[in-house]
């Protein structure tokens, strides 16, 4: 019925739209004066004043300092109230659970890392998650109930039909069909679960190399080899959540892996995954191959190869061979998806920087018909965790910043 509160075009909805526009501007630009907000939103000074008074009364904005550097008294500046809401993210790997809490402006206010070594978890998964979250909440000076929403990133994906975690046999303790119900019972806030590589893509889309791009592929190589597919600005997850599990992709140059779900690997993973790099380095005559975890060894090898001079033939061949192997799998993705951009992320790719990117680009031009732009990921510090926070914050802001209710 026309005129009903909440109907599009009514004063309440129009006010809410103006409120959200102003809040988004404050998030993007930082503290702004009433005059500046009016100019950016197209609102008159009286309307902008009413808007700010309304948001201040709702606890969504704070009056802070004043403008400086101009004649006369400074204008009052306004900013989003950081304490209006808090969101949390968790990044899960076989070795640790990393949790963080951010205020509504996106600033991380607490972080906690819980080591989880061993093939059999000594602590149940529900306790791992709650302990990690509580550690981050405590570091932020908050209580668990202060967190508005939580996003958890894991390898693989939870099948929407069964609730089981798929494509991540290497993550111990996470495969019980009752796990999601147990976590929901233990946590007081809404919880969402997302693939870790998808969250790295969210971080790059919001903060990094993919800003402004609606169609891109993020290729990830760290503990495992995977991809995130963003089409029309949205993540493509597939029917079971397994879209982007490119480690299972059969590729030339690698043996055909059968029963991949049991093997936990596939051709592309065997050809270009992080665990293949130390072996490849030895085959190519690299004198000193780092020991220790293969993810760290692979990143160190790639970084060293990217810096190699013309007289260091083994490292130069390592980087070229690695680039060819990466491009071999990427060619299939590019041929099917025709993305505008490919972002290289994960430590075994970002360690190679522009040197590796250029070699992959040159190889891809030979192997694929289209020519996407290649970029190295900009979000280097815990990109999965950053993506989890950004995802949780997006929904939290939609709910908290809605003044139409």
Short mmCIF file of C-alpha atoms in Angstrom, two decimals:
data_model
loop_
_atom_site.label_atom_id
_atom_site.label_comp_id
_atom_site.label_asym_id
_atom_site.label_seq_id
_atom_site.Cartn_x
_atom_site.Cartn_y
_atom_site.Cartn_z
CA UNK A 1 0.00 0.00 0.00
CA UNK A 2 1.41 3.41 -1.00
CA UNK A 3 2.49 5.50 1.94
CA UNK A 4 3.15 2.55 4.24
CA UNK A 5 6.30 2.96 6.34
CA UNK A 6 9.16 1.19 4.65
CA UNK A 7 7.73 1.44 1.11
CA UNK A 8 10.34 2.63 -1.42
CA UNK A 9 10.01 6.35 -1.98
CA UNK A 10 8.55 7.15 1.45
CA UNK A 11 10.33 9.69 3.67
CA UNK A 12 11.58 6.97 6.03
CA UNK A 13 13.21 5.00 3.23
CA UNK A 14 14.66 8.11 1.60
CA UNK A 15 16.12 9.19 4.94
CA UNK A 16 17.61 5.71 5.41
CA UNK A 17 19.18 5.86 1.94
CA UNK A 18 20.73 9.24 2.72
CA UNK A 19 21.93 7.95 6.08
CA UNK A 20 23.65 4.97 4.47
CA UNK A 21 25.22 7.15 1.78
CA UNK A 22 26.67 9.44 4.44
CA UNK A 23 27.97 6.54 6.52
CA UNK A 24 29.65 4.99 3.48
CA UNK A 25 31.30 8.32 2.69
CA UNK A 26 32.58 8.60 6.24
CA UNK A 27 34.00 5.07 6.02
CA UNK A 28 35.70 5.84 2.72
CA UNK A 29 37.02 9.33 3.40
CA UNK A 30 37.36 9.50 7.18
CA UNK A 31 36.18 12.47 9.27
CA UNK A 32 34.08 14.95 7.25
CA UNK A 33 32.37 18.22 8.02
CA UNK A 34 28.65 18.80 7.60
CA UNK A 35 29.35 21.01 4.58
CA UNK A 36 31.51 18.37 2.92
CA UNK A 37 28.93 15.64 3.54
CA UNK A 38 26.27 17.89 2.04
CA UNK A 39 28.34 18.44 -1.11
CA UNK A 40 29.20 14.78 -1.54
CA UNK A 41 25.60 13.63 -1.05
CA UNK A 42 23.87 16.57 -2.72
CA UNK A 43 21.91 17.36 0.44
CA UNK A 44 21.18 20.87 1.65
CA UNK A 45 22.90 22.11 4.81
CA UNK A 46 19.74 21.84 6.94
CA UNK A 47 19.10 18.30 5.70
CA UNK A 48 22.73 17.31 6.27
CA UNK A 49 22.53 18.73 9.80
CA UNK A 50 19.38 16.72 10.52
CA UNK A 51 21.01 13.60 9.11
CA UNK A 52 24.09 13.94 11.32
CA UNK A 53 22.01 14.67 14.40
CA UNK A 54 19.95 11.57 13.68
CA UNK A 55 23.02 9.38 13.20
CA UNK A 56 24.69 10.79 16.30
CA UNK A 57 21.59 10.09 18.39
CA UNK A 58 21.57 6.53 17.04
CA UNK A 59 25.17 6.04 18.13
CA UNK A 60 26.41 5.56 14.56
CA UNK A 61 28.56 8.70 14.27
CA UNK A 62 30.66 10.74 16.65
CA UNK A 63 31.52 14.42 16.61
CA UNK A 64 35.29 14.61 16.73
CA UNK A 65 37.76 17.40 16.00
CA UNK A 66 37.46 20.44 13.78
CA UNK A 67 38.92 21.45 10.42
CA UNK A 68 42.20 23.36 10.48
CA UNK A 69 44.19 25.57 8.16
CA UNK A 70 41.42 27.97 7.19
CA UNK A 71 40.55 31.43 8.50
CA UNK A 72 37.89 31.58 11.19
CA UNK A 73 36.64 28.88 13.52
CA UNK A 74 37.06 25.30 12.32
CA UNK A 75 34.06 23.27 11.21
CA UNK A 76 32.93 20.32 13.31
CA UNK A 77 34.09 16.96 11.92
CA UNK A 78 32.10 13.73 12.12
CA UNK A 79 33.23 10.13 11.90
CA UNK A 80 31.69 6.67 12.12
CA UNK A 81 31.50 5.45 15.70
CA UNK A 82 33.95 2.50 15.76
CA UNK A 83 32.07 0.90 18.66
CA UNK A 84 28.75 0.82 16.79
CA UNK A 85 29.40 -2.86 15.99
CA UNK A 86 32.11 -5.49 15.88
CA UNK A 87 32.66 -8.40 13.50
CA UNK A 88 35.05 -11.34 13.62
CA UNK A 89 36.86 -13.58 11.19
CA UNK A 90 38.66 -16.89 11.55
CA UNK A 91 41.21 -18.46 9.21
CA UNK A 92 41.64 -22.22 9.69
CA UNK A 93 44.61 -24.27 8.46
CA UNK A 94 45.83 -27.71 9.60
CA UNK A 95 48.47 -26.00 11.77
CA UNK A 96 46.56 -23.20 13.46
CA UNK A 97 43.32 -21.28 13.96
CA UNK A 98 43.80 -17.53 13.54
CA UNK A 99 41.03 -15.22 14.76
CA UNK A 100 40.59 -11.45 14.66
CA UNK A 101 37.98 -8.89 15.63
CA UNK A 102 37.42 -5.62 13.77
CA UNK A 103 35.32 -2.61 14.67
CA UNK A 104 32.72 -1.39 12.19
CA UNK A 105 35.25 0.90 10.47
CA UNK A 106 37.36 -2.15 9.54
CA UNK A 107 40.18 -1.55 12.01
CA UNK A 108 41.46 -4.77 13.60
CA UNK A 109 41.21 -4.40 17.37
CA UNK A 110 42.13 -7.89 18.55
CA UNK A 111 43.87 -10.98 17.20
CA UNK A 112 44.72 -14.42 18.56
CA UNK A 113 46.47 -17.46 17.08
CA UNK A 114 45.81 -20.95 18.39
CA UNK A 115 48.33 -23.60 17.25
CA UNK A 116 46.71 -26.91 16.24
CA UNK A 117 49.58 -29.24 15.32
CA UNK A 118 49.17 -32.95 14.77
CA UNK A 119 47.02 -35.15 12.54
CA UNK A 120 44.58 -35.91 15.35
CA UNK A 121 43.26 -32.76 17.09
CA UNK A 122 43.88 -32.94 20.83
CA UNK A 123 41.18 -30.31 21.33
CA UNK A 124 37.75 -30.69 19.68
CA UNK A 125 37.12 -28.36 16.76
CA UNK A 126 34.32 -26.50 18.53
CA UNK A 127 36.68 -25.68 21.39
CA UNK A 128 39.41 -24.66 18.94
CA UNK A 129 37.07 -22.15 17.31
CA UNK A 130 35.67 -20.77 20.56
CA UNK A 131 39.12 -20.55 22.19
CA UNK A 132 40.57 -18.70 19.20
CA UNK A 133 37.61 -16.33 19.05
CA UNK A 134 37.69 -15.71 22.80
CA UNK A 135 41.40 -14.93 22.58
CA UNK A 136 40.79 -12.30 19.90
CA UNK A 137 37.80 -10.89 21.77
CA UNK A 138 39.85 -10.64 24.97
CA UNK A 139 42.69 -8.91 23.11
CA UNK A 140 40.13 -6.38 21.86
CA UNK A 141 38.86 -5.73 25.39
CA UNK A 142 35.41 -7.05 24.49
CA UNK A 143 33.09 -9.92 25.40
CA UNK A 144 32.01 -12.68 23.04
CA UNK A 145 28.48 -11.25 22.96
CA UNK A 146 29.81 -7.96 21.53
CA UNK A 147 30.59 -9.65 18.20
CA UNK A 148 27.79 -9.06 15.71
CA UNK A 149 28.80 -11.70 13.14
CA UNK A 150 31.53 -14.27 12.50
CA UNK A 151 32.89 -15.58 9.19
CA UNK A 152 35.04 -18.72 9.24
CA UNK A 153 37.38 -19.53 6.36
CA UNK A 154 38.49 -23.12 5.77
CA UNK A 155 40.05 -25.09 2.94
CA UNK A 156 37.42 -26.84 0.83
CA UNK A 157 33.74 -26.07 1.25
CA UNK A 158 30.79 -27.25 3.30
CA UNK A 159 28.35 -29.13 1.08
CA UNK A 160 25.01 -27.29 1.33
CA UNK A 161 23.13 -30.60 1.11
CA UNK A 162 24.96 -32.64 3.73
CA UNK A 163 26.77 -30.06 5.86
CA UNK A 164 30.00 -32.02 5.47
CA UNK A 165 33.30 -30.37 4.64
CA UNK A 166 34.48 -31.47 1.19
CA UNK A 167 37.75 -31.09 -0.73
CA UNK A 168 39.78 -30.73 2.49
CA UNK A 169 40.78 -34.18 3.70
CA UNK A 170 43.96 -32.65 5.18
CA UNK A 171 42.00 -30.66 7.80
CA UNK A 172 41.60 -33.02 10.78
CA UNK A 173 38.48 -32.96 12.93
CA UNK A 174 36.34 -30.84 10.59
CA UNK A 175 34.39 -33.57 8.78
CA UNK A 176 31.63 -34.48 11.24
CA UNK A 177 28.14 -33.89 9.79
CA UNK A 178 27.08 -32.49 13.17
CA UNK A 179 29.90 -29.93 13.35
CA UNK A 180 27.98 -26.92 12.02
CA UNK A 181 25.11 -27.54 14.45
CA UNK A 182 27.58 -27.88 17.32
CA UNK A 183 29.28 -24.61 16.40
CA UNK A 184 25.93 -22.84 16.08
CA UNK A 185 25.00 -24.01 19.58
CA UNK A 186 28.33 -22.84 21.03
CA UNK A 187 28.42 -19.37 19.46
CA UNK A 188 25.99 -16.54 20.25
CA UNK A 189 26.28 -14.72 16.91
CA UNK A 190 25.40 -15.65 13.32
CA UNK A 191 28.21 -17.66 11.71
CA UNK A 192 28.99 -18.04 8.02
CA UNK A 193 31.49 -20.45 6.46
CA UNK A 194 33.45 -19.74 3.30
CA UNK A 195 36.27 -21.29 1.32
CA UNK A 196 39.63 -19.77 2.22
CA UNK A 197 40.63 -18.89 -1.35
CA UNK A 198 37.25 -17.23 -1.92
CA UNK A 199 37.95 -15.05 1.10
CA UNK A 200 41.37 -14.10 -0.28
CA UNK A 201 39.49 -12.96 -3.40
CA UNK A 202 37.10 -10.90 -1.26
CA UNK A 203 40.10 -9.18 0.32
CA UNK A 204 41.62 -8.40 -3.09
CA UNK A 205 38.28 -7.18 -4.45
CA UNK A 206 37.62 -4.86 -1.51
CA UNK A 207 41.16 -3.74 -0.69
CA UNK A 208 43.68 -4.92 -3.25
CA UNK A 209 44.55 -5.70 -6.84
CA UNK A 210 40.99 -6.55 -7.95
CA UNK A 211 39.30 -3.33 -6.82
CA UNK A 212 36.92 -2.17 -9.52
CA UNK A 213 36.94 -5.50 -11.36
CA UNK A 214 33.73 -7.49 -11.85
CA UNK A 215 35.24 -10.56 -13.55
CA UNK A 216 38.48 -12.02 -12.28
CA UNK A 217 40.19 -15.23 -11.24
CA UNK A 218 42.37 -15.41 -8.16
CA UNK A 219 44.94 -18.20 -8.34
CA UNK A 220 46.16 -19.23 -4.89
CA UNK A 221 49.21 -21.33 -4.09
CA UNK A 222 50.20 -21.85 -0.47
CA UNK A 223 49.21 -24.92 1.56
CA UNK A 224 47.23 -26.00 -1.51
CA UNK A 225 46.57 -24.85 -5.04
CA UNK A 226 43.14 -23.36 -5.67
CA UNK A 227 41.24 -20.58 -7.38
CA UNK A 228 38.41 -18.18 -6.68
CA UNK A 229 36.06 -17.27 -9.51
CA UNK A 230 34.37 -13.87 -9.45
CA UNK A 231 31.80 -13.41 -12.22
CA UNK A 232 29.69 -10.30 -12.52
CA UNK A 233 31.04 -9.09 -9.20
CA UNK A 234 29.90 -12.21 -7.32
CA UNK A 235 31.75 -15.30 -6.16
CA UNK A 236 30.87 -18.39 -8.14
CA UNK A 237 30.81 -21.30 -5.69
CA UNK A 238 29.24 -24.04 -7.79
CA UNK A 239 26.64 -26.65 -6.88
CA UNK A 240 28.57 -28.24 -3.98
CA UNK A 241 30.79 -25.27 -3.17
CA UNK A 242 33.66 -26.86 -5.08
CA UNK A 243 34.04 -24.30 -7.88
CA UNK A 244 37.70 -23.24 -7.95
CA UNK A 245 39.15 -26.49 -6.60
CA UNK A 246 41.62 -26.39 -9.50
CA UNK A 247 44.20 -28.47 -7.68
CA UNK A 248 42.19 -31.47 -8.95
CA UNK A 249 42.38 -30.23 -12.57
CA UNK A 250 43.95 -32.76 -14.98
CA UNK A 251 46.74 -31.00 -16.86
CA UNK A 252 49.39 -31.93 -19.43
CA UNK A 253 52.76 -32.70 -17.90
CA UNK A 254 51.39 -34.49 -14.82
CA UNK A 255 50.21 -38.09 -14.38
CA UNK A 256 46.45 -38.57 -14.48
CA UNK A 257 45.29 -38.86 -10.87
CA UNK A 258 42.31 -41.16 -10.36
CA UNK A 259 40.01 -41.23 -7.33
CA UNK A 260 41.08 -37.68 -6.54
CA UNK A 261 38.79 -37.36 -3.51
CA UNK A 262 40.65 -40.25 -1.88
CA UNK A 263 44.06 -39.00 -3.02
CA UNK A 264 43.30 -35.42 -1.92
CA UNK A 265 45.17 -34.14 -4.95
CA UNK A 266 45.08 -33.86 -8.71
CA UNK A 267 47.22 -33.11 -11.72
CA UNK A 268 47.59 -29.35 -11.33
CA UNK A 269 48.43 -29.71 -7.63
CA UNK A 270 51.09 -32.29 -8.44
CA UNK A 271 52.49 -30.16 -11.27
CA UNK A 272 52.59 -26.69 -9.70
CA UNK A 273 51.59 -26.93 -6.03
CA UNK A 274 53.92 -25.66 -3.34
CA UNK A 275 54.97 -29.18 -2.38
CA UNK A 276 56.31 -29.76 -5.91
CA UNK A 277 58.76 -26.85 -5.83
CA UNK A 278 61.49 -28.27 -3.55
CA UNK A 279 61.57 -31.46 -5.65
CA UNK A 280 61.67 -29.45 -8.87
CA UNK A 281 64.52 -27.31 -7.52
CA UNK A 282 66.62 -30.40 -6.81
CA UNK A 283 65.92 -31.79 -10.30
CA UNK A 284 67.10 -28.52 -11.85
CA UNK A 285 70.35 -28.46 -9.89
CA UNK A 286 69.58 -25.78 -7.29
CA UNK A 287 72.41 -26.16 -4.79
CA UNK A 288 70.69 -25.23 -1.55
CA UNK A 289 67.05 -26.25 -1.16
CA UNK A 290 65.54 -25.00 2.12
CA UNK A 291 64.32 -27.56 4.61
CA UNK A 292 61.29 -27.23 6.86
CA UNK A 293 57.58 -26.89 5.96
CA UNK A 294 57.09 -27.06 2.19
CA UNK A 295 55.08 -23.82 2.08
CA UNK A 296 57.98 -21.88 3.59
CA UNK A 297 60.54 -23.71 1.48
CA UNK A 298 58.57 -23.05 -1.71
CA UNK A 299 58.17 -19.33 -0.98
CA UNK A 300 61.89 -19.01 -0.19
CA UNK A 301 62.84 -20.79 -3.42
CA UNK A 302 60.54 -18.64 -5.55
CA UNK A 303 61.77 -15.42 -3.91
CA UNK A 304 65.39 -16.43 -4.47
CA UNK A 305 64.68 -17.41 -8.08
CA UNK A 306 62.96 -14.07 -8.75
CA UNK A 307 66.13 -12.27 -7.64
CA UNK A 308 68.52 -14.54 -9.52
CA UNK A 309 71.04 -12.93 -11.83
CA UNK A 310 71.96 -14.01 -15.35
CA UNK A 311 74.76 -16.20 -14.01
CA UNK A 312 72.43 -18.25 -11.76
CA UNK A 313 71.07 -20.67 -14.34
CA UNK A 314 69.47 -23.22 -11.95
CA UNK A 315 67.30 -20.59 -10.24
CA UNK A 316 66.39 -18.95 -13.55
CA UNK A 317 65.28 -22.31 -14.95
CA UNK A 318 63.31 -22.95 -11.75
CA UNK A 319 61.33 -19.73 -12.14
CA UNK A 320 60.72 -20.31 -15.86
CA UNK A 321 59.62 -23.92 -15.35
CA UNK A 322 57.35 -22.93 -12.47
CA UNK A 323 55.79 -20.18 -14.62
CA UNK A 324 55.17 -22.65 -17.45
CA UNK A 325 53.50 -25.09 -15.05
CA UNK A 326 51.27 -22.37 -13.60
CA UNK A 327 50.29 -21.13 -17.06
CA UNK A 328 49.44 -24.69 -18.13
CA UNK A 329 46.60 -24.86 -15.61
CA UNK A 330 45.62 -21.22 -15.94
CA UNK A 331 45.13 -21.66 -19.69
CA UNK A 332 42.13 -23.92 -19.04
CA UNK A 333 40.55 -21.42 -16.66
CA UNK A 334 41.14 -18.51 -19.01
CA UNK A 335 39.77 -20.42 -22.01
CA UNK A 336 36.52 -21.25 -20.20
CA UNK A 337 35.96 -18.09 -18.14
CA UNK A 338 37.64 -15.35 -20.23
CA UNK A 339 38.31 -13.20 -17.14
CA UNK A 340 39.34 -9.56 -17.26
CA UNK A 341 42.00 -10.10 -14.60
CA UNK A 342 44.00 -12.90 -12.98
CA UNK A 343 45.36 -12.19 -9.50
CA UNK A 344 48.30 -14.28 -8.26
CA UNK A 345 48.08 -14.79 -4.49
CA UNK A 346 49.41 -17.05 -1.75
CA UNK A 347 53.02 -17.05 -0.65
CA UNK A 348 54.26 -19.38 -3.41
CA UNK A 349 53.06 -16.85 -5.99
CA UNK A 350 53.50 -13.46 -4.32
CA UNK A 351 57.11 -14.36 -3.44
CA UNK A 352 57.88 -14.28 -7.16
CA UNK A 353 56.56 -10.75 -7.55
CA UNK A 354 56.60 -9.10 -10.96
CA UNK A 355 59.32 -11.39 -12.30
CA UNK A 356 57.12 -14.46 -11.93
CA UNK A 357 54.02 -12.58 -13.08
CA UNK A 358 55.71 -11.51 -16.31
CA UNK A 359 56.85 -15.06 -17.09
CA UNK A 360 53.38 -16.48 -16.43
CA UNK A 361 51.83 -13.78 -18.61
CA UNK A 362 54.19 -14.54 -21.49
CA UNK A 363 53.49 -18.25 -21.25
CA UNK A 364 49.75 -17.69 -21.00
CA UNK A 365 49.78 -15.62 -24.18
CA UNK A 366 51.12 -18.71 -25.96
CA UNK A 367 48.65 -21.14 -24.39
CA UNK A 368 45.33 -19.25 -24.23
CA UNK A 369 43.34 -17.34 -26.83
CA UNK A 370 42.34 -14.43 -24.58
CA UNK A 371 44.69 -11.98 -22.87
CA UNK A 372 43.67 -11.24 -19.28
CA UNK A 373 45.71 -8.78 -17.26
CA UNK A 374 47.84 -10.46 -14.59
CA UNK A 375 48.51 -8.83 -11.23
CA UNK A 376 50.26 -9.88 -8.04
CA UNK A 377 47.98 -9.78 -5.00
CA UNK A 378 48.24 -6.63 -2.88
CA UNK A 379 46.85 -8.08 0.38
CA UNK A 380 49.89 -9.91 1.73
CA UNK A 381 49.25 -10.08 5.49
CA UNK A 382 46.78 -12.87 6.27
CA UNK A 383 44.59 -12.35 3.16
CA UNK A 384 42.15 -15.12 4.14
CA UNK A 385 41.59 -13.59 7.56
CA UNK A 386 41.24 -10.12 6.02
CA UNK A 387 38.66 -11.46 3.59
CA UNK A 388 36.73 -13.09 6.44
CA UNK A 389 36.65 -9.78 8.29
CA UNK A 390 35.58 -7.87 5.17
CA UNK A 391 32.81 -10.38 4.50
CA UNK A 392 31.56 -10.23 8.09
CA UNK A 393 31.76 -6.42 8.10
CA UNK A 394 29.76 -6.07 4.87
CA UNK A 395 26.75 -7.90 6.33
CA UNK A 396 27.17 -6.25 9.72
CA UNK A 397 27.12 -2.78 8.18
CA UNK A 398 24.04 -3.61 6.13
CA UNK A 399 22.24 -4.52 9.34
CA UNK A 400 23.60 -1.90 11.74
CA UNK A 401 23.51 1.02 9.30
CA UNK A 402 19.87 0.37 8.31
CA UNK A 403 18.00 3.27 9.96
CA UNK A 404 14.67 2.53 8.25
CA UNK A 405 13.57 0.20 11.05
#
